[in-house]
Coordinates of C-alpha atoms in Angstrom, one line a residue:
X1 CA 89.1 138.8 150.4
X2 CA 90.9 141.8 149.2
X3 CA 91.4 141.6 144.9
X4 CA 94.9 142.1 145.3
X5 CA 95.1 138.8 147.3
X6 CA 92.6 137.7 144.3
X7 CA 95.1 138.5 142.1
X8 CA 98.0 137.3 143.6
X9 CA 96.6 133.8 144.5
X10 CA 94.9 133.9 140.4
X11 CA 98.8 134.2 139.4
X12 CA 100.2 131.0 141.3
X13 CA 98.3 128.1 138.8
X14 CA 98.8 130.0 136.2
X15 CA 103.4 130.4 136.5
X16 CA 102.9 126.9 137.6
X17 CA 101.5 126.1 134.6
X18 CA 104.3 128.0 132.8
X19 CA 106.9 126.1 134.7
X20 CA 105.6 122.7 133.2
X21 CA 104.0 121.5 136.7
X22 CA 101.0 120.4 135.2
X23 CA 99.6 119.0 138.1
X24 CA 100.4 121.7 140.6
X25 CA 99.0 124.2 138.2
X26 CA 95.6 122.4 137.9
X27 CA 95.1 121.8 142.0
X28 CA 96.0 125.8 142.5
X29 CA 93.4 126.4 139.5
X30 CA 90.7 124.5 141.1
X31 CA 91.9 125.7 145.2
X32 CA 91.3 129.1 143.6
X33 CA 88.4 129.1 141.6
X34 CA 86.7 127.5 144.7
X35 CA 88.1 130.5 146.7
X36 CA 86.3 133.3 144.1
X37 CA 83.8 131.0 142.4
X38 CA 82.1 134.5 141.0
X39 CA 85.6 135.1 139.1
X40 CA 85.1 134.6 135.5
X41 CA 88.9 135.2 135.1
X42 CA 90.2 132.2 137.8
X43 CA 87.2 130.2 136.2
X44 CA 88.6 130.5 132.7
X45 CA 91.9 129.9 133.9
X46 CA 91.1 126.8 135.3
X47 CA 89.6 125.6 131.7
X48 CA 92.4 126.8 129.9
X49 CA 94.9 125.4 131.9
X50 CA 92.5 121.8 132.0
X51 CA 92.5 122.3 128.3
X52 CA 95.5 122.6 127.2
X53 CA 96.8 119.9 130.0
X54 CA 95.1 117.4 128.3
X55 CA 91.7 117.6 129.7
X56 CA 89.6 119.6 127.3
X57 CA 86.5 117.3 127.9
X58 CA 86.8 118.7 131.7
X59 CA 87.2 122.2 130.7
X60 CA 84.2 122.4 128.7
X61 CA 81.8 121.9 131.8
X62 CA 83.2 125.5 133.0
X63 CA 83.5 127.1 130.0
X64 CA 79.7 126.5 129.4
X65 CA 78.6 127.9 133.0
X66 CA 80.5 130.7 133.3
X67 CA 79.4 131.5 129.6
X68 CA 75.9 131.1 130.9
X69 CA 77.0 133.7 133.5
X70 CA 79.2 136.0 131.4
X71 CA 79.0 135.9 127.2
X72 CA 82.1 136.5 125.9
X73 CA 84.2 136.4 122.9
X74 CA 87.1 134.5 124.9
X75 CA 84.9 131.9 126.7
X76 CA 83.0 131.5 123.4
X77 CA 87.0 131.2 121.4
X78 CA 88.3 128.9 124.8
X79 CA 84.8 126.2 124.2
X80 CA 85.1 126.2 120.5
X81 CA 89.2 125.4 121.0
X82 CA 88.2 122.3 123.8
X83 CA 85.7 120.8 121.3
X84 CA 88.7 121.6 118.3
X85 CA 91.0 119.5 120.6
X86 CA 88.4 116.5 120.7
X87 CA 87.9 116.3 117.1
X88 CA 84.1 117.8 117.5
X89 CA 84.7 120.1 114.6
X90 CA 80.6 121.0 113.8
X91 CA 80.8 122.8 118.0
X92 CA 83.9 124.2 117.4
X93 CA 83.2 126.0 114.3
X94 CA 79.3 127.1 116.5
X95 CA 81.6 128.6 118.8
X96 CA 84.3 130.3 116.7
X97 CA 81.0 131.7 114.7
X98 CA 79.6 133.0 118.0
X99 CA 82.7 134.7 119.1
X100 CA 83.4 136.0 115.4
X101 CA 79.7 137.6 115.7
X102 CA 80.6 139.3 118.8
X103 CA 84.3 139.9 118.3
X104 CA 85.1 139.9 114.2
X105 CA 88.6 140.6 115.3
X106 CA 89.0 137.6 117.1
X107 CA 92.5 136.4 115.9
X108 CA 92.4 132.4 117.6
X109 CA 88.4 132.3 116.5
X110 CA 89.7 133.2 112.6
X111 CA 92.6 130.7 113.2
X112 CA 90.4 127.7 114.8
X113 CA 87.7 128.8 111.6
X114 CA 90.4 128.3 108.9
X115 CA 91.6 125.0 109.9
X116 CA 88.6 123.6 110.0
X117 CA 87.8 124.8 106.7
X118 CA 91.9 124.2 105.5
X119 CA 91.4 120.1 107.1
X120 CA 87.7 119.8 105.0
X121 CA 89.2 121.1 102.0
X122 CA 87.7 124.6 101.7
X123 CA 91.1 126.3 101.3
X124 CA 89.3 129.5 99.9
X125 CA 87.1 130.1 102.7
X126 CA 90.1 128.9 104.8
X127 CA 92.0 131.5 103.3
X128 CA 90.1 134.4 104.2
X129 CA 90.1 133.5 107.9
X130 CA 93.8 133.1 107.2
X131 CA 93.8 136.8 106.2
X132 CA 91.6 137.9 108.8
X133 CA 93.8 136.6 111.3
X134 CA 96.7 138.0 110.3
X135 CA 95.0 141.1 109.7
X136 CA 94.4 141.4 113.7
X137 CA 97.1 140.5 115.1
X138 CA 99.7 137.3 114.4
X139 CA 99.1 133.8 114.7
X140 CA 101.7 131.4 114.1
X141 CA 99.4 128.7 113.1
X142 CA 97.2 131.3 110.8
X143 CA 101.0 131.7 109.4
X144 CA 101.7 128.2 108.3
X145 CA 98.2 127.5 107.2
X146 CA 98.7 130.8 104.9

């Protein structure tokens, strides 16, 4: 299994995706990331694309082992944005912390961070989050919480 064919297969669930073929794009992810289960990337495209297609309860699952595997700041952003989606806002905001420590940077981490704080009525905290964010990089939701 050569990596360009990795990569070229890792590209099909991810333009199906794109295209709006939700459920195409998630049976590529998983036909994929059973190919090259050691492939953090085609793992964390699977959750990603599970997350934001409405099944962020199922992404976490992968997220968690291939953390286990592999800390990183965008596993540890992509778990703390699944348990944002399902309201769990105490995780999400363990998560955004963890990837902050490793990645202060982080532009999603800062963003997830401030609306927690924004939504529980911290909007000084929130605001510096806000500023961080935009600091890094841009963030159209760090833009309209600002």
């Amino acid at each position: 299994k050569s990596q360009g064919k990795q990569s070229e297969l890792g590209n099909v669930a991810p333009t199906l995706f794109l295209k709006k073929e939700l459920n195409g794009s998630i049976y590529a992810a998983v036909k994929v990331s059973i190919l090259y289960p050691k492939s953090v990337l085609l793992q964390n495209n699977l959750a990603v694309i599970l997350h934001y297609g409405g099944y962020a309860h199922k992404a976490i699952p992968i997220l968690q082992f291939i953390n286990r595997q592999q800390t990183d700041p965008s596993l540890l952003n992509n778990l703390g944005q699944c348990y944002l989606s399902l309201g769990d806002t105490a995780q999400a905001r363990q998560f955004f912390a963890a990837c902050l420590r490793l990645n202060p940077q982080h532009v999603s981490a800062h963003t997830g961070t401030a609306t927690i704080l924004d939504a529980g009525g911290k909007k000084n905290e929130a605001a510096i989050h806000i500023k961080e964010a935009l600091k890094y990089g841009f963030s159209e939701q760090a833009y309209h919480l600002a």
